[in-house]
mmCIF file with all atom_site columns, C-alpha atoms in Angstrom:
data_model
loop_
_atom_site.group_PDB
_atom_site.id
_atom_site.type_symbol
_atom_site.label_atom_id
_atom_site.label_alt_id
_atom_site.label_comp_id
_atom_site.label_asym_id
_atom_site.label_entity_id
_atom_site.label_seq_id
_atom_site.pdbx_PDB_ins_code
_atom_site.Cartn_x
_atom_site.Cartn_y
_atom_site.Cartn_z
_atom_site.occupancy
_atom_site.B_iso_or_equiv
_atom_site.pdbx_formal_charge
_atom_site.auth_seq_id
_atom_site.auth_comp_id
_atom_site.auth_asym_id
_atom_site.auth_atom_id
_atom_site.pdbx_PDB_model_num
ATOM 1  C CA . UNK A 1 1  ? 201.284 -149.536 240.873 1.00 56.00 ? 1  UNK A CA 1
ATOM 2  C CA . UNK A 1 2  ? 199.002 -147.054 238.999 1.00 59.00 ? 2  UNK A CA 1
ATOM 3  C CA . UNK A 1 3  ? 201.922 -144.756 238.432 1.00 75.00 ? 3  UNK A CA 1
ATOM 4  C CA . UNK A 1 4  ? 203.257 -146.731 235.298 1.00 74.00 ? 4  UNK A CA 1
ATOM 5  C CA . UNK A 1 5  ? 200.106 -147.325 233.744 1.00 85.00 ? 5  UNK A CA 1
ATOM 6  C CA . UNK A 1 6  ? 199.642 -143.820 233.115 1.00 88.00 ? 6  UNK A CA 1
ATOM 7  C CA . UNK A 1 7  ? 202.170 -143.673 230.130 1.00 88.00 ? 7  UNK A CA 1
ATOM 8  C CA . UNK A 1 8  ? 201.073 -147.049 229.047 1.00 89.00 ? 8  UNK A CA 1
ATOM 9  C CA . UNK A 1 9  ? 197.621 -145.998 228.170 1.00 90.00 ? 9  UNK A CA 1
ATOM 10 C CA . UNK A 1 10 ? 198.700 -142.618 226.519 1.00 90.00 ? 10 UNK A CA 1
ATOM 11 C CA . UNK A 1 11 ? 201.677 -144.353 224.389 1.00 90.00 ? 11 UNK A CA 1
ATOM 12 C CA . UNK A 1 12 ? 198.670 -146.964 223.505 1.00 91.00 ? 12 UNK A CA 1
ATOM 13 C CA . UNK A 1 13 ? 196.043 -143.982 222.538 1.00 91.00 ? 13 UNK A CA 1
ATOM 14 C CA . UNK A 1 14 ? 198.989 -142.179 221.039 1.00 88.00 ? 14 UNK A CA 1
ATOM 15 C CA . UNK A 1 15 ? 199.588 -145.488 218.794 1.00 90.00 ? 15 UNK A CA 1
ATOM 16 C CA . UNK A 1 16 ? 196.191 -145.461 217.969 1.00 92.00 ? 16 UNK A CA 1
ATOM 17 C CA . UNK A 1 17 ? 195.724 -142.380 216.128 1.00 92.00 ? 17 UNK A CA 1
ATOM 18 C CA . UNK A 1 18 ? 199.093 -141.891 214.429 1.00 90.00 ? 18 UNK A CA 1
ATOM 19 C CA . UNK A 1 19 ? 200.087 -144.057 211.465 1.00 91.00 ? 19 UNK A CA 1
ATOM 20 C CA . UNK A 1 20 ? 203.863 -142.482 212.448 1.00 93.00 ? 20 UNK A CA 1
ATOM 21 C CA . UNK A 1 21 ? 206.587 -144.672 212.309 1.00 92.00 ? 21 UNK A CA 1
ATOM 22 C CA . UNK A 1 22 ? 209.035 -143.270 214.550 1.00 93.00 ? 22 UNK A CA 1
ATOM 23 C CA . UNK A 1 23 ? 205.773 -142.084 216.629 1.00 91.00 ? 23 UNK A CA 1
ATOM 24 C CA . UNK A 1 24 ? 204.864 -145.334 217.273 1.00 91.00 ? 24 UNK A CA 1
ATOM 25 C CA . UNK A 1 25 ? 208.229 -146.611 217.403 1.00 93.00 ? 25 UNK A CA 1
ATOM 26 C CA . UNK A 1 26 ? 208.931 -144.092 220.285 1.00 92.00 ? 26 UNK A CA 1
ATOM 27 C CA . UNK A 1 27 ? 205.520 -145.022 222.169 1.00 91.00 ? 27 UNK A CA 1
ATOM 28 C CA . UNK A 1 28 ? 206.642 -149.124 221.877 1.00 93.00 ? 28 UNK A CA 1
ATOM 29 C CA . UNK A 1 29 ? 210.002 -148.042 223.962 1.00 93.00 ? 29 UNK A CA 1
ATOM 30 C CA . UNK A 1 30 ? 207.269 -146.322 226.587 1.00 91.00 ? 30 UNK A CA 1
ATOM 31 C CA . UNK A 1 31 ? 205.052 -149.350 226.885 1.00 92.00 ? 31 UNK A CA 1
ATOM 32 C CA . UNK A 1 32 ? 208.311 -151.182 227.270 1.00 93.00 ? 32 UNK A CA 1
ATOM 33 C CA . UNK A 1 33 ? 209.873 -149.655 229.662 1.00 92.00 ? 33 UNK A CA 1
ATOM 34 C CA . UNK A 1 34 ? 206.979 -149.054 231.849 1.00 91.00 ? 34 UNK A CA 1
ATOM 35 C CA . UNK A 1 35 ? 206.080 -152.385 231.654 1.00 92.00 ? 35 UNK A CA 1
ATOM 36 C CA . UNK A 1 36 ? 209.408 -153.695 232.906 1.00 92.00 ? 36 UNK A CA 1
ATOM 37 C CA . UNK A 1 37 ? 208.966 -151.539 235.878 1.00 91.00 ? 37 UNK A CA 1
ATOM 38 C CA . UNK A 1 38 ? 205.120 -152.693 236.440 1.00 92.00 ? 38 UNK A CA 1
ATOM 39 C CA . UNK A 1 39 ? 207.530 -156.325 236.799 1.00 93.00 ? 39 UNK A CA 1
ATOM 40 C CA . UNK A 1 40 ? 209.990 -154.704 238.970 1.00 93.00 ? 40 UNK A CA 1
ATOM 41 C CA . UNK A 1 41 ? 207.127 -153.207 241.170 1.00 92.00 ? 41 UNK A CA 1
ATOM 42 C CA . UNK A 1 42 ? 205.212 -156.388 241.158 1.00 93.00 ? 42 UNK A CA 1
ATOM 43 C CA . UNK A 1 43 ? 208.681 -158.393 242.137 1.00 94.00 ? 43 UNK A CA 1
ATOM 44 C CA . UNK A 1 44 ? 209.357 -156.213 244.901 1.00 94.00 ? 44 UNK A CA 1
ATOM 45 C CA . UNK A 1 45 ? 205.747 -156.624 246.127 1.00 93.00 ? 45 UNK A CA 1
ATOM 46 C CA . UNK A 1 46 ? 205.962 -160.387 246.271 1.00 94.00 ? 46 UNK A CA 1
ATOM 47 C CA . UNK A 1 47 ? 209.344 -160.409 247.745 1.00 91.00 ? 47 UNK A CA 1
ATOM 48 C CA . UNK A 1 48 ? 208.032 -157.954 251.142 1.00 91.00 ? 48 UNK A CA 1
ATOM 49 C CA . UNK A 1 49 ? 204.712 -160.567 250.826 1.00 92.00 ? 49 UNK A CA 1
ATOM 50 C CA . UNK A 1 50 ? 207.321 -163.704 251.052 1.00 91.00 ? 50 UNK A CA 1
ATOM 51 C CA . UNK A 1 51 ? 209.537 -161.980 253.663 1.00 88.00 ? 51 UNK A CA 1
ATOM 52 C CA . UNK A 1 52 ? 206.009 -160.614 256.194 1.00 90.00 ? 52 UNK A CA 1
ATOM 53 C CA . UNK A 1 53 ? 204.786 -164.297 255.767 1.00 91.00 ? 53 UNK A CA 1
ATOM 54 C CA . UNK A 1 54 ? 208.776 -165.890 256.923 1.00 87.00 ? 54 UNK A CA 1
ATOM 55 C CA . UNK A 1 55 ? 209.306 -167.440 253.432 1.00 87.00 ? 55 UNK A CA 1
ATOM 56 C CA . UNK A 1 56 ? 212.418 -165.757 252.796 1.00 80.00 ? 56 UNK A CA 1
ATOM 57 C CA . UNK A 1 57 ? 215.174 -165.590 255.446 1.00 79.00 ? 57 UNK A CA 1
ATOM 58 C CA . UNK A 1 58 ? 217.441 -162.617 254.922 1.00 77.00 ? 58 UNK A CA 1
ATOM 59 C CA . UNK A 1 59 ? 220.760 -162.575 256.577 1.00 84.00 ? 59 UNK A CA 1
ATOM 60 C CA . UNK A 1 60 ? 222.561 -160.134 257.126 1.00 90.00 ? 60 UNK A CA 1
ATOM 61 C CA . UNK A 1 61 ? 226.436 -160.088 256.152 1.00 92.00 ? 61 UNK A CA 1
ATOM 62 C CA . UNK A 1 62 ? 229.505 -157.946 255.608 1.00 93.00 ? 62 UNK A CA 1
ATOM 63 C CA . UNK A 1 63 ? 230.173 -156.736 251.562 1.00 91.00 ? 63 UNK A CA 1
ATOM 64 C CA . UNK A 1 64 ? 232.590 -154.981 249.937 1.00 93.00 ? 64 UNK A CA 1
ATOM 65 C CA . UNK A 1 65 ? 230.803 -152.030 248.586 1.00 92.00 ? 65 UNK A CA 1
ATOM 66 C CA . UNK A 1 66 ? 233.608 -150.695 246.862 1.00 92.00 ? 66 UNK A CA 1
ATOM 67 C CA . UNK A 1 67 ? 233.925 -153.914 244.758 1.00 90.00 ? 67 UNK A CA 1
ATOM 68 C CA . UNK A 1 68 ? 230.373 -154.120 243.894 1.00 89.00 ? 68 UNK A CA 1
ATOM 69 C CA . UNK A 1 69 ? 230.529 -150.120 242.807 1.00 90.00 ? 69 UNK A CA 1
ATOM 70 C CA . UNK A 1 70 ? 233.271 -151.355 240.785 1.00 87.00 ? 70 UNK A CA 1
ATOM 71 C CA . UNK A 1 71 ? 231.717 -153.787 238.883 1.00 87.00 ? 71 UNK A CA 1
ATOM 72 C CA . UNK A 1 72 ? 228.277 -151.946 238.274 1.00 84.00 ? 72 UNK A CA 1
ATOM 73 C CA . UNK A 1 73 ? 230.623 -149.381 236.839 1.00 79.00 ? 73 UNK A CA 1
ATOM 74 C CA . UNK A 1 74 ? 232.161 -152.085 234.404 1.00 71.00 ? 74 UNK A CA 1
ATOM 75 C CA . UNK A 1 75 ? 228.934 -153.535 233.209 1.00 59.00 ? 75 UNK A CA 1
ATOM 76 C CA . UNK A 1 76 ? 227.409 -149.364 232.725 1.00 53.00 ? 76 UNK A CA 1
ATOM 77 C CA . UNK A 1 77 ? 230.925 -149.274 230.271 1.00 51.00 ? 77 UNK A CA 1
ATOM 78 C CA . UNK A 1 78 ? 230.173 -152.386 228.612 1.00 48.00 ? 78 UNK A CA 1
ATOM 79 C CA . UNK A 1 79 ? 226.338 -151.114 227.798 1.00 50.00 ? 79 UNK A CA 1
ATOM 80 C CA . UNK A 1 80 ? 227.864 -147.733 226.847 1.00 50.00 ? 80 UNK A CA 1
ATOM 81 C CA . UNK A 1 81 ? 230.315 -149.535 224.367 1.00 54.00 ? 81 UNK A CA 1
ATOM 82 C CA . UNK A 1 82 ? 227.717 -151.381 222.793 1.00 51.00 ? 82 UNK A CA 1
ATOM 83 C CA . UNK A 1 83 ? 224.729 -148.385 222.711 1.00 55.00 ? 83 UNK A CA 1
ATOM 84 C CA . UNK A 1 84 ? 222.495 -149.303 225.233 1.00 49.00 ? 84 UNK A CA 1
#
């Protein structure tokens, strides 16, 4: 969990002494992105904490990998079509 905070703090100091637009600008999409993984990391954390304590059942089940390739594939296209 300490890993993102890292780049948080220096994209924070880094907003602090530059009046830089596009500085700052490119420290905000740090902080942002690291924070959505801090949320991913946390997530993940409470999921193994609801799974060791038998609040989540997980079933196992047959998928069609190539079909869910497939798709991530479309929706990668889509963001690429619109610039993300």
């Amino acid at each position: 969990m300490r890993n993102p905070l890292a780049p948080i703090r220096s994209a924070v100091q880094l907003m602090q002494l530059t009046n830089d637009p596009e500085a700052n600008k490119a420290a905000t999409g740090i902080v942002e992105r690291q924070v959505d993984q801090m949320v991913r990391l946390v997530d993940d954390l409470l999921d193994v904490s609801r799974i060791s304590r038998g609040k989540i059942e997980l079933r196992k089940q047959r998928i069609d990998l190539a079909s869910i390739v497939k798709q991530a594939g479309g929706h990668t296209s889509i963001g690429h079509e619109h610039g993300a």
